[in-house]
mmCIF file of C-alpha atoms and ligand atoms in Angstrom:
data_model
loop_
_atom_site.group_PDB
_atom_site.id
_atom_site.type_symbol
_atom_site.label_atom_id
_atom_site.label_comp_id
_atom_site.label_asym_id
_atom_site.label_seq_id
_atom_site.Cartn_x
_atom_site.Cartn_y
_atom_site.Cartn_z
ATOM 1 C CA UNK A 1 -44.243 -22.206 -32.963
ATOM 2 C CA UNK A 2 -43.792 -22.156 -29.279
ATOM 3 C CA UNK A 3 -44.462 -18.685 -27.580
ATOM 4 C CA UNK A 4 -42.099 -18.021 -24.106
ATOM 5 C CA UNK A 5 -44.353 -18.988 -21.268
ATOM 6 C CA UNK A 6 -43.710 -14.970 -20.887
ATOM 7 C CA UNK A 7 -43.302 -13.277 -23.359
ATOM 8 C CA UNK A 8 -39.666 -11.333 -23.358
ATOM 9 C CA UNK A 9 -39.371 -7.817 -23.911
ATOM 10 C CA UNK A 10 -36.333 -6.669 -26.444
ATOM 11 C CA UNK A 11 -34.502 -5.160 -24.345
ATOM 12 C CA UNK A 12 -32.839 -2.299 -26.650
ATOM 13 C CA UNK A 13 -31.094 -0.465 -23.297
ATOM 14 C CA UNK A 14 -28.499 -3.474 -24.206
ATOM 15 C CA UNK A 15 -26.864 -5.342 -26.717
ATOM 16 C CA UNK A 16 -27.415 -8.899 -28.067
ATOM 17 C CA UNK A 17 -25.413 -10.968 -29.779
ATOM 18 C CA UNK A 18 -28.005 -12.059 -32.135
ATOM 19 C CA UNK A 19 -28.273 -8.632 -33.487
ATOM 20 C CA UNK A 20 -24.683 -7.454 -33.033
ATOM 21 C CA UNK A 21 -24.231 -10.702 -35.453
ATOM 22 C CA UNK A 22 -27.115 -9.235 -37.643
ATOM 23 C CA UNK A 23 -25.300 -6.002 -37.635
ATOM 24 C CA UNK A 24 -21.969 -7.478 -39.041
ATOM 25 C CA UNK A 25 -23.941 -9.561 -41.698
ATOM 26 C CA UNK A 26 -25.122 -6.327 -43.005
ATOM 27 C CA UNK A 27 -28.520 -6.453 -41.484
ATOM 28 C CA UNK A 28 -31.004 -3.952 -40.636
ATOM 29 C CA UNK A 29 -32.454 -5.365 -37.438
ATOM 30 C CA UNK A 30 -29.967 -3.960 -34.548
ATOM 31 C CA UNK A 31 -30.347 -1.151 -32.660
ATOM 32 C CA UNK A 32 -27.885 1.792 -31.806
ATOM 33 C CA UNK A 33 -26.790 -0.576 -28.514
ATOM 34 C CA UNK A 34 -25.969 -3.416 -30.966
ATOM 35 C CA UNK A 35 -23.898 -0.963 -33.321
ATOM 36 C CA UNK A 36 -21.651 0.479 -30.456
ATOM 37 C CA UNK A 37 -20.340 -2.885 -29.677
ATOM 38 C CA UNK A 38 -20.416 -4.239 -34.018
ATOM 39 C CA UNK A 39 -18.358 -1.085 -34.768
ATOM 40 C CA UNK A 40 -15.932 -1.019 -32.205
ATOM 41 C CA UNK A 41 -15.004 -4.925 -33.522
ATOM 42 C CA UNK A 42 -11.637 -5.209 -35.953
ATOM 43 C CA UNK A 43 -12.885 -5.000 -39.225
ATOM 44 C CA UNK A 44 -12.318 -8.747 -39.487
ATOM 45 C CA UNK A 45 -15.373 -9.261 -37.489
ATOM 46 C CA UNK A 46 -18.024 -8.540 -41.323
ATOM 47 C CA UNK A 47 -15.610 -11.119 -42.983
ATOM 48 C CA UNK A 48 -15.515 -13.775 -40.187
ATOM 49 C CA UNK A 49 -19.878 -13.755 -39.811
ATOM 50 C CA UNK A 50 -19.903 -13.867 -43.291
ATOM 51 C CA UNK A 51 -17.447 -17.094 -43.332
ATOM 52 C CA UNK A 52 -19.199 -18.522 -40.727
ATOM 53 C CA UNK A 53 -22.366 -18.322 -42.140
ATOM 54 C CA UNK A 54 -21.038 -19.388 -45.740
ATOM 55 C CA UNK A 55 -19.349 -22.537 -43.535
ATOM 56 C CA UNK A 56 -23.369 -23.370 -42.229
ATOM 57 C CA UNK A 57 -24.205 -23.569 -46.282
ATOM 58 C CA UNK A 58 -21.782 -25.922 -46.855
ATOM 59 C CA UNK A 59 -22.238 -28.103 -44.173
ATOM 60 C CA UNK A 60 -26.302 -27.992 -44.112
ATOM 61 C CA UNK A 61 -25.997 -29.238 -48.047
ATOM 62 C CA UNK A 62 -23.612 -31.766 -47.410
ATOM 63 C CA UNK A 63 -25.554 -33.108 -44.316
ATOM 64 C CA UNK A 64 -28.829 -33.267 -46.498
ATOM 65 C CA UNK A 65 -26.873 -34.425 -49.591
ATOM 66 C CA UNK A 66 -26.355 -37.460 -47.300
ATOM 67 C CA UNK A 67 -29.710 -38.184 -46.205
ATOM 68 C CA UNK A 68 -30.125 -36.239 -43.277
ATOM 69 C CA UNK A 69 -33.915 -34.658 -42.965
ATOM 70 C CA UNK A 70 -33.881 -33.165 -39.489
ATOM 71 C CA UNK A 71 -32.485 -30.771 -38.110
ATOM 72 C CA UNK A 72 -32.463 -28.571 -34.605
ATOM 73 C CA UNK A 73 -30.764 -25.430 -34.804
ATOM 74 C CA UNK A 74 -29.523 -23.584 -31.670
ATOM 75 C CA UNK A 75 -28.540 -20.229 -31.316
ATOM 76 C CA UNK A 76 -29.972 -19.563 -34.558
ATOM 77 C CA UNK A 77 -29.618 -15.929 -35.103
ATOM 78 C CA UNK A 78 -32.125 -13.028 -36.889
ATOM 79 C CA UNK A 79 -33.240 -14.735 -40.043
ATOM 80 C CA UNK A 80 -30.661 -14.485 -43.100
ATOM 81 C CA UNK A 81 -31.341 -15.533 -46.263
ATOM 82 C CA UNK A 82 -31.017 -18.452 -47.195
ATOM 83 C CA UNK A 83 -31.732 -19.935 -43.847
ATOM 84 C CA UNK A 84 -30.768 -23.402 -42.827
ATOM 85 C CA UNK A 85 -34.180 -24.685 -43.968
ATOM 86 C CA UNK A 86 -34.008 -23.139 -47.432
ATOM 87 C CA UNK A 87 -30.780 -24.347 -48.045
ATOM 88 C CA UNK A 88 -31.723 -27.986 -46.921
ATOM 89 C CA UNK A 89 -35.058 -27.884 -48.618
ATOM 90 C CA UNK A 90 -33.779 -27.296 -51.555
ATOM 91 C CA UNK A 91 -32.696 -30.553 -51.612
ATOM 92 C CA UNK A 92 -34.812 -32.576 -49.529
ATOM 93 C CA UNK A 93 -37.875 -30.878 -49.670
ATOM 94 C CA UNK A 94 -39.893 -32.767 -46.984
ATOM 95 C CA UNK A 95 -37.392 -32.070 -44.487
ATOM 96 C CA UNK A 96 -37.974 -30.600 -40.692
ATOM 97 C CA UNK A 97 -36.078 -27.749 -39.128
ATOM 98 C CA UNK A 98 -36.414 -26.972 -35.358
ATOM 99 C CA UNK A 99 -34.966 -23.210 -34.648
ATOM 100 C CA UNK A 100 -34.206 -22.192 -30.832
ATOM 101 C CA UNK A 101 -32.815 -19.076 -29.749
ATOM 102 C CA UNK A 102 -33.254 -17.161 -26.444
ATOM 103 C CA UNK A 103 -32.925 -14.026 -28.066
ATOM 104 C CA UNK A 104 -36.712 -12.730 -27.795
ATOM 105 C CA UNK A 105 -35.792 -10.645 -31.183
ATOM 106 C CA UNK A 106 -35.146 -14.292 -33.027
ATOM 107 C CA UNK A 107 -38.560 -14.463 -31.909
ATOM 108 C CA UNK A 108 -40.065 -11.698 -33.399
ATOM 109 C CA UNK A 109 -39.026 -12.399 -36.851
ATOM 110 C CA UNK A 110 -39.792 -16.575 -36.282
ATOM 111 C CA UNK A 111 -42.603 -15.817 -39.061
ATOM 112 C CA UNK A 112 -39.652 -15.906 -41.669
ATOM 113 C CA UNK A 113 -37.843 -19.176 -40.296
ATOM 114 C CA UNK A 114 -41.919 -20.692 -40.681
ATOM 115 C CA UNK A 115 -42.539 -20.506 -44.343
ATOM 116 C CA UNK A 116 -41.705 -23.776 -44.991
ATOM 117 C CA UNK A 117 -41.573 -25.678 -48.297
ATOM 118 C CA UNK A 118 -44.783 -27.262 -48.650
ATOM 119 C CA UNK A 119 -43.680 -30.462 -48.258
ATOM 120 C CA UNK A 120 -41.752 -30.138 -45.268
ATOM 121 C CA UNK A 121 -41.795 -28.015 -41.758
ATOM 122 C CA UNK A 122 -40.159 -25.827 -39.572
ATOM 123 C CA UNK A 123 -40.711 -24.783 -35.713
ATOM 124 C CA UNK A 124 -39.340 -22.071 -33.491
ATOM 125 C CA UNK A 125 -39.198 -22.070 -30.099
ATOM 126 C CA UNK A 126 -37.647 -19.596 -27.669
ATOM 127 C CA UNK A 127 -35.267 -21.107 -25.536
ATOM 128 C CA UNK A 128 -31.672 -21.325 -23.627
ATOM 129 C CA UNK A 129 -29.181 -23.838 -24.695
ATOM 130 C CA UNK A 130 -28.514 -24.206 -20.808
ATOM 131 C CA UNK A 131 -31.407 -25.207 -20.520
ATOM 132 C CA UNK A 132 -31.051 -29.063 -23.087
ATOM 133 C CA UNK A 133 -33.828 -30.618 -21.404
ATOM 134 C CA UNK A 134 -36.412 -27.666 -22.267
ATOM 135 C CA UNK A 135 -35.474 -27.900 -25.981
ATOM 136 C CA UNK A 136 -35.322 -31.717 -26.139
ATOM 137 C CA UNK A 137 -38.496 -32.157 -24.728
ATOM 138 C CA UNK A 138 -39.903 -29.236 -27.501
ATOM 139 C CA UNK A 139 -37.961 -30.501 -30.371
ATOM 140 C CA UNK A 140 -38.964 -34.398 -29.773
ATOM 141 C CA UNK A 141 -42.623 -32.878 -30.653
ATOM 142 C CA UNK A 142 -41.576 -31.762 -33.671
ATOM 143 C CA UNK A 143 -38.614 -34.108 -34.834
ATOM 144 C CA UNK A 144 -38.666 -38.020 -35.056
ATOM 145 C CA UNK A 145 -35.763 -38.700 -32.661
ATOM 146 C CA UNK A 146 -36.247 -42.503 -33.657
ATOM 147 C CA UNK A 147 -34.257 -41.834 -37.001
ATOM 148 C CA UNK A 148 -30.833 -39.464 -37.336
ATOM 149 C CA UNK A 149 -30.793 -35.990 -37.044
ATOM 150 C CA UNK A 150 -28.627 -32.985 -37.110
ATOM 151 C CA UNK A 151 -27.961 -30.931 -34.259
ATOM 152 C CA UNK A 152 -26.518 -27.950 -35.554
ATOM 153 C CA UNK A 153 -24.589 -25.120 -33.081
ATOM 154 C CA UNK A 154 -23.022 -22.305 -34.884
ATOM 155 C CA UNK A 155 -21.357 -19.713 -33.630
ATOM 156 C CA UNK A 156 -23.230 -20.117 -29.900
ATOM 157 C CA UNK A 157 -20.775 -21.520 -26.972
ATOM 158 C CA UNK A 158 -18.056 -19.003 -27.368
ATOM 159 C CA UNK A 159 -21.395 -17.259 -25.608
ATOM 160 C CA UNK A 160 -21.373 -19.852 -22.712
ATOM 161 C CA UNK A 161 -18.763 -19.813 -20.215
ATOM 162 C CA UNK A 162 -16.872 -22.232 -18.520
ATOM 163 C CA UNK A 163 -18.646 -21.883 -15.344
ATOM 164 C CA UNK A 164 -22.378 -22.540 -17.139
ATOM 165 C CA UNK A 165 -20.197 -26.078 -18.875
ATOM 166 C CA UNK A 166 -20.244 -26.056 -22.708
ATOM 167 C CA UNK A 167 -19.149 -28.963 -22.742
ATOM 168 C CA UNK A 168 -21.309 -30.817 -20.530
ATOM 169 C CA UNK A 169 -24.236 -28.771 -22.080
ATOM 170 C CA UNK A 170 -23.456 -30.238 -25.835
ATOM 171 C CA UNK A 171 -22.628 -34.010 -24.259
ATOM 172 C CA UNK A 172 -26.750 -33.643 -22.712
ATOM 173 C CA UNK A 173 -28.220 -32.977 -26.632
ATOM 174 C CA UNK A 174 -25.618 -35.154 -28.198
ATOM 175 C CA UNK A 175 -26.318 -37.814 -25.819
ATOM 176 C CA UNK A 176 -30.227 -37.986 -26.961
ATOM 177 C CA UNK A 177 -29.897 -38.343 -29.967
ATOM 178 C CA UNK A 178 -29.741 -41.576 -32.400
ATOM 179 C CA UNK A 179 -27.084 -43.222 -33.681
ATOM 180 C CA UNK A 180 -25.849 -41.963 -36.922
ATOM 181 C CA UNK A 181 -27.141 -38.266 -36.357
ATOM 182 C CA UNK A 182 -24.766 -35.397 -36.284
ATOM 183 C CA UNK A 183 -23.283 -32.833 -34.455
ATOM 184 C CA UNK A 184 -22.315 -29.478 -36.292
ATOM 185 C CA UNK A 185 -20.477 -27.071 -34.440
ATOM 186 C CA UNK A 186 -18.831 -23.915 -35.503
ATOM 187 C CA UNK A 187 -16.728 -22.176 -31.967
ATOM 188 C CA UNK A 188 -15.208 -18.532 -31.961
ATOM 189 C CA UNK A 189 -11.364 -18.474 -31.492
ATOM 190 C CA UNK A 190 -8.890 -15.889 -32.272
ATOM 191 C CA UNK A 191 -5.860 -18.671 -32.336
ATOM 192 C CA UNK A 192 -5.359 -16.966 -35.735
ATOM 193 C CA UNK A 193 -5.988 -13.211 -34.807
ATOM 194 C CA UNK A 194 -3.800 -13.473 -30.966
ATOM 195 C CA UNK A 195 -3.555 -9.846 -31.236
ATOM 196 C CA UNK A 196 -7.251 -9.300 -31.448
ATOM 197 C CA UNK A 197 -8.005 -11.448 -28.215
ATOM 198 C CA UNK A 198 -7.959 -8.572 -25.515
ATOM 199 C CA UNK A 199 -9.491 -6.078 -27.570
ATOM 200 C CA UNK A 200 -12.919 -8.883 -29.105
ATOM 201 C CA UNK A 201 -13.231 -9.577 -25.693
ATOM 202 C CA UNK A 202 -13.281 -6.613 -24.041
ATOM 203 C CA UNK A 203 -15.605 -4.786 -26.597
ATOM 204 C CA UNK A 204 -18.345 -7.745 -26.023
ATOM 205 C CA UNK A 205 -17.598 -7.339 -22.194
ATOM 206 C CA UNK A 206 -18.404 -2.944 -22.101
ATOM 207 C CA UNK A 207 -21.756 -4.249 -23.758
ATOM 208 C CA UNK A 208 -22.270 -7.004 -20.570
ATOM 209 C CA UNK A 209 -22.198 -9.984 -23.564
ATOM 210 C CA UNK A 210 -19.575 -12.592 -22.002
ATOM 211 C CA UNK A 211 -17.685 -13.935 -24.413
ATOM 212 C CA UNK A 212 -15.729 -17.109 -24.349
ATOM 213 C CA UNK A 213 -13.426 -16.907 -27.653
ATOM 214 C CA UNK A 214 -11.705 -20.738 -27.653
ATOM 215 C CA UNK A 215 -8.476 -22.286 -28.541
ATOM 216 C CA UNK A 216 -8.573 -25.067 -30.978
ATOM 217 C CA UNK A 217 -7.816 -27.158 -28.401
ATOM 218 C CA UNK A 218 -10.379 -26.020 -26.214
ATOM 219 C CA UNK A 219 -13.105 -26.887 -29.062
ATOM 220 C CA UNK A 220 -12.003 -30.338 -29.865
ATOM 221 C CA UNK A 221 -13.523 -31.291 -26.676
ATOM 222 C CA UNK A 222 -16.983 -31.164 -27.343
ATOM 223 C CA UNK A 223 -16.462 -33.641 -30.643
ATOM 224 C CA UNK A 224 -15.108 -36.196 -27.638
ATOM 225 C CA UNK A 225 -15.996 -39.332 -28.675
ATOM 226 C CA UNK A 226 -17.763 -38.267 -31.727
ATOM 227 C CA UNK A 227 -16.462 -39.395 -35.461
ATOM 228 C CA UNK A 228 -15.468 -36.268 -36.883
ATOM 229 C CA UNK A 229 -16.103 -36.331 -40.747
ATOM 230 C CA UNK A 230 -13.297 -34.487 -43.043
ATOM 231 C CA UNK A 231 -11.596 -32.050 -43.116
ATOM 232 C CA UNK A 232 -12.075 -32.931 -39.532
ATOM 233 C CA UNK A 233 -11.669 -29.667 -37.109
ATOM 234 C CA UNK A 234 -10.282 -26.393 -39.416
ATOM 235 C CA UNK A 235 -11.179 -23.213 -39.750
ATOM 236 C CA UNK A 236 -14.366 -22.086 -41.117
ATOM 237 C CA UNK A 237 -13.405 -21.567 -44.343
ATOM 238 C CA UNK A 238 -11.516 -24.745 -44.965
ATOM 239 C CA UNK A 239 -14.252 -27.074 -44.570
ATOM 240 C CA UNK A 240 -14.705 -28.237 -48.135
ATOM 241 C CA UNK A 241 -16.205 -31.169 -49.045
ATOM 242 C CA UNK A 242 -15.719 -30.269 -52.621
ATOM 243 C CA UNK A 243 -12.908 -28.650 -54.101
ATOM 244 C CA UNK A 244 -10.339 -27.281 -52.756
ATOM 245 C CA UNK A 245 -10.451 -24.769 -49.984
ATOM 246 C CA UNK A 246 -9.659 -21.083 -50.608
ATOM 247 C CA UNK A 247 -5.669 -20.839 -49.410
ATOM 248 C CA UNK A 248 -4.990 -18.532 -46.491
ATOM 249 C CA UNK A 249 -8.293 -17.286 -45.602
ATOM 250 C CA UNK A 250 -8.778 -16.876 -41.962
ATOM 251 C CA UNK A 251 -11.918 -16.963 -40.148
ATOM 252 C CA UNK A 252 -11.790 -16.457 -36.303
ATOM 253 C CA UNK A 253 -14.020 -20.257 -36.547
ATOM 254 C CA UNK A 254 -13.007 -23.456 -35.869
ATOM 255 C CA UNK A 255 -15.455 -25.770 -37.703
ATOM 256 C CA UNK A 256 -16.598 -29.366 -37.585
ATOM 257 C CA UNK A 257 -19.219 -31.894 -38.739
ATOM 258 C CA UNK A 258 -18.837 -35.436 -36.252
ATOM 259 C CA UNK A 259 -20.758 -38.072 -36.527
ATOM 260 C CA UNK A 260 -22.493 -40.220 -33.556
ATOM 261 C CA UNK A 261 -21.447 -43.634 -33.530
HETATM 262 C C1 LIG B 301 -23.480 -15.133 -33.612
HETATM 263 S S1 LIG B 301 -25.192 -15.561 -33.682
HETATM 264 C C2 LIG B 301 -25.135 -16.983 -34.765
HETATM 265 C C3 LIG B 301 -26.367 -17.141 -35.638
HETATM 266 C C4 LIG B 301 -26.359 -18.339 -36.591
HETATM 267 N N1 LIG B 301 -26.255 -19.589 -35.855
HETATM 268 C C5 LIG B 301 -25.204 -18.242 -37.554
HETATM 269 O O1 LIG B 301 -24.128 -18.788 -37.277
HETATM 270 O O2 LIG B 301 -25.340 -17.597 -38.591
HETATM 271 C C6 LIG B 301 -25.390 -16.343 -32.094
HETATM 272 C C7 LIG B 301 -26.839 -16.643 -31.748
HETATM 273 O O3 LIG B 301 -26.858 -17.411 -30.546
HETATM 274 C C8 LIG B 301 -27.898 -16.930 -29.721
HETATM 275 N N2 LIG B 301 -27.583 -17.262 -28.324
HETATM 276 C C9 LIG B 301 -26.625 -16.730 -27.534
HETATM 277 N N3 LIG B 301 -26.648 -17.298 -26.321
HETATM 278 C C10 LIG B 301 -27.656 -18.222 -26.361
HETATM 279 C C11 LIG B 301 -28.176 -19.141 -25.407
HETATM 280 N N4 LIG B 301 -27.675 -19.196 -24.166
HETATM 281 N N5 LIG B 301 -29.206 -19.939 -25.775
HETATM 282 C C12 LIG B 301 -29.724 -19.873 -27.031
HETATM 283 N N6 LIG B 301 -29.277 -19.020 -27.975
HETATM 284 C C13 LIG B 301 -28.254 -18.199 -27.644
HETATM 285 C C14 LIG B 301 -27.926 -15.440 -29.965
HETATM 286 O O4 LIG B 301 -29.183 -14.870 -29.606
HETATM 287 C C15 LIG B 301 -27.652 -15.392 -31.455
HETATM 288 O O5 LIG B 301 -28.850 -15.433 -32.198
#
């Protein structure tokens, strides 16, 4: 695990996302702050974390399913069982997750993203998605970036704005990595909640947390150039590899697993 070169202070004066998020999942590590801003959200807000987070499930297994035995997760959130590397473990056991999240409570709690299976491993490291070259040069320490990997992003750039270039931001990770790795990427968006748009926004903007909800057209940009597997791009809870998907359910996600060629 890789301590900040300072250590961070949790601030508690102010909200995070990372334990707003916790808050909505029905966790207990968020302070009063956090559950201003969590309770002034529509009450769509629980169901959409939770169909996020169900989405990550899906796609980790399907990813491992098909061979895949690395991972690097940004933006990964307060740890929630199962995490990414239980769920992928599970079925390849020797497999190696690489957590990053800037949030220095992520931090705090890092002990439960580290018990690994025996057989595999798993890393932490504090850091900033706009800052690629700080994690690549971390997680190329840990992860063989000779062979394919995952690089997963969920629910994270609706918390980068257009000025600090999501898009530009994902091409940088995307670009280092192997052929036949994959990007998973799961974007806020209230295309199917229009009437919630001013009010989401606003309540993450009282508690300073910019917020950068996206259309669907807005997201398909950062899978530019990138072999999108199916479903393709959908909301979060119609990406089913298996089965049908659950009719009508919305999700405030767009979703999608690509592939790079
Ligand atoms: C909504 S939570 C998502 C957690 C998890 N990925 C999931 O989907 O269940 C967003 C996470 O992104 C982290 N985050 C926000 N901005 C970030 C940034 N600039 N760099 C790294 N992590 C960031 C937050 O601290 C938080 O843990």
């Amino acid at each position: 695990m890789t301590a900040p070169s300072s250590p961070s202070r949790i601030d508690t004066s102010k909200p995070h996302p990372a334990r707003v998020y916790d808050w909505l999942l029905g966790g207990k590590d968020n302070y009063p702050v956090d559950q201003e801003v969590a309770e002034k959200l529509p009450p769509e807000a629980r169901h959409n974390a939770m169909r996020n987070r169900a989405f990550m499930h899906r796609a980790a297994a399907w990813l491992a399913e098909n061979g895949i035995d690395q991972f690097l997760d940004i933006g990964t959130g307060i740890p929630t069982r199962p995490n990414l590397h239980q769920i992928v473990q599970r079925i390849v056991p020797s497999a190696r997750v690489a957590y990053a999240d800037n949030d220095p409570i992520v931090l705090r709690h890092a002990e439960a993203l580290l018990v690994s299976s025996p057989e595999g491993a798993t890393d932490y490291i504090e850091a900033d998605v706009r800052d690629p070259a700080a994690i690549l040069d971390h997680a190329r320490t840990f992860l063989d970036f000779d062979r394919p990997l995952a690089l997963s992003m969920i629910a994270l750039m609706h918390f980068i704005t257009d000025e600090e270039d999501p898009y530009g931001l994902t091409r940088t990770l995307v670009d280092a990595l192997p052929s036949g790795s994959y990007l998973v990427l799961s974007h806020g968006t209230t295309d199917e909640h229009p009437h919630l748009a001013t009010s989401v926004k606003n309540t993450y903007r009282k508690g300073e947390i910019p917020l950068r909800m996206r259309t669907r057209a807005e997201i398909e940009p950062f899978f530019e150039g990138l072999e999108l597997v199916d479903p393709g791009l959908v909301t979060a809870t119609h990406w089913y590899r298996t089965g049908p998907a659950p009719a009508e359910e919305l999700s405030g996600f767009y979703v999608g697993v690509a592939r790079i060629p």
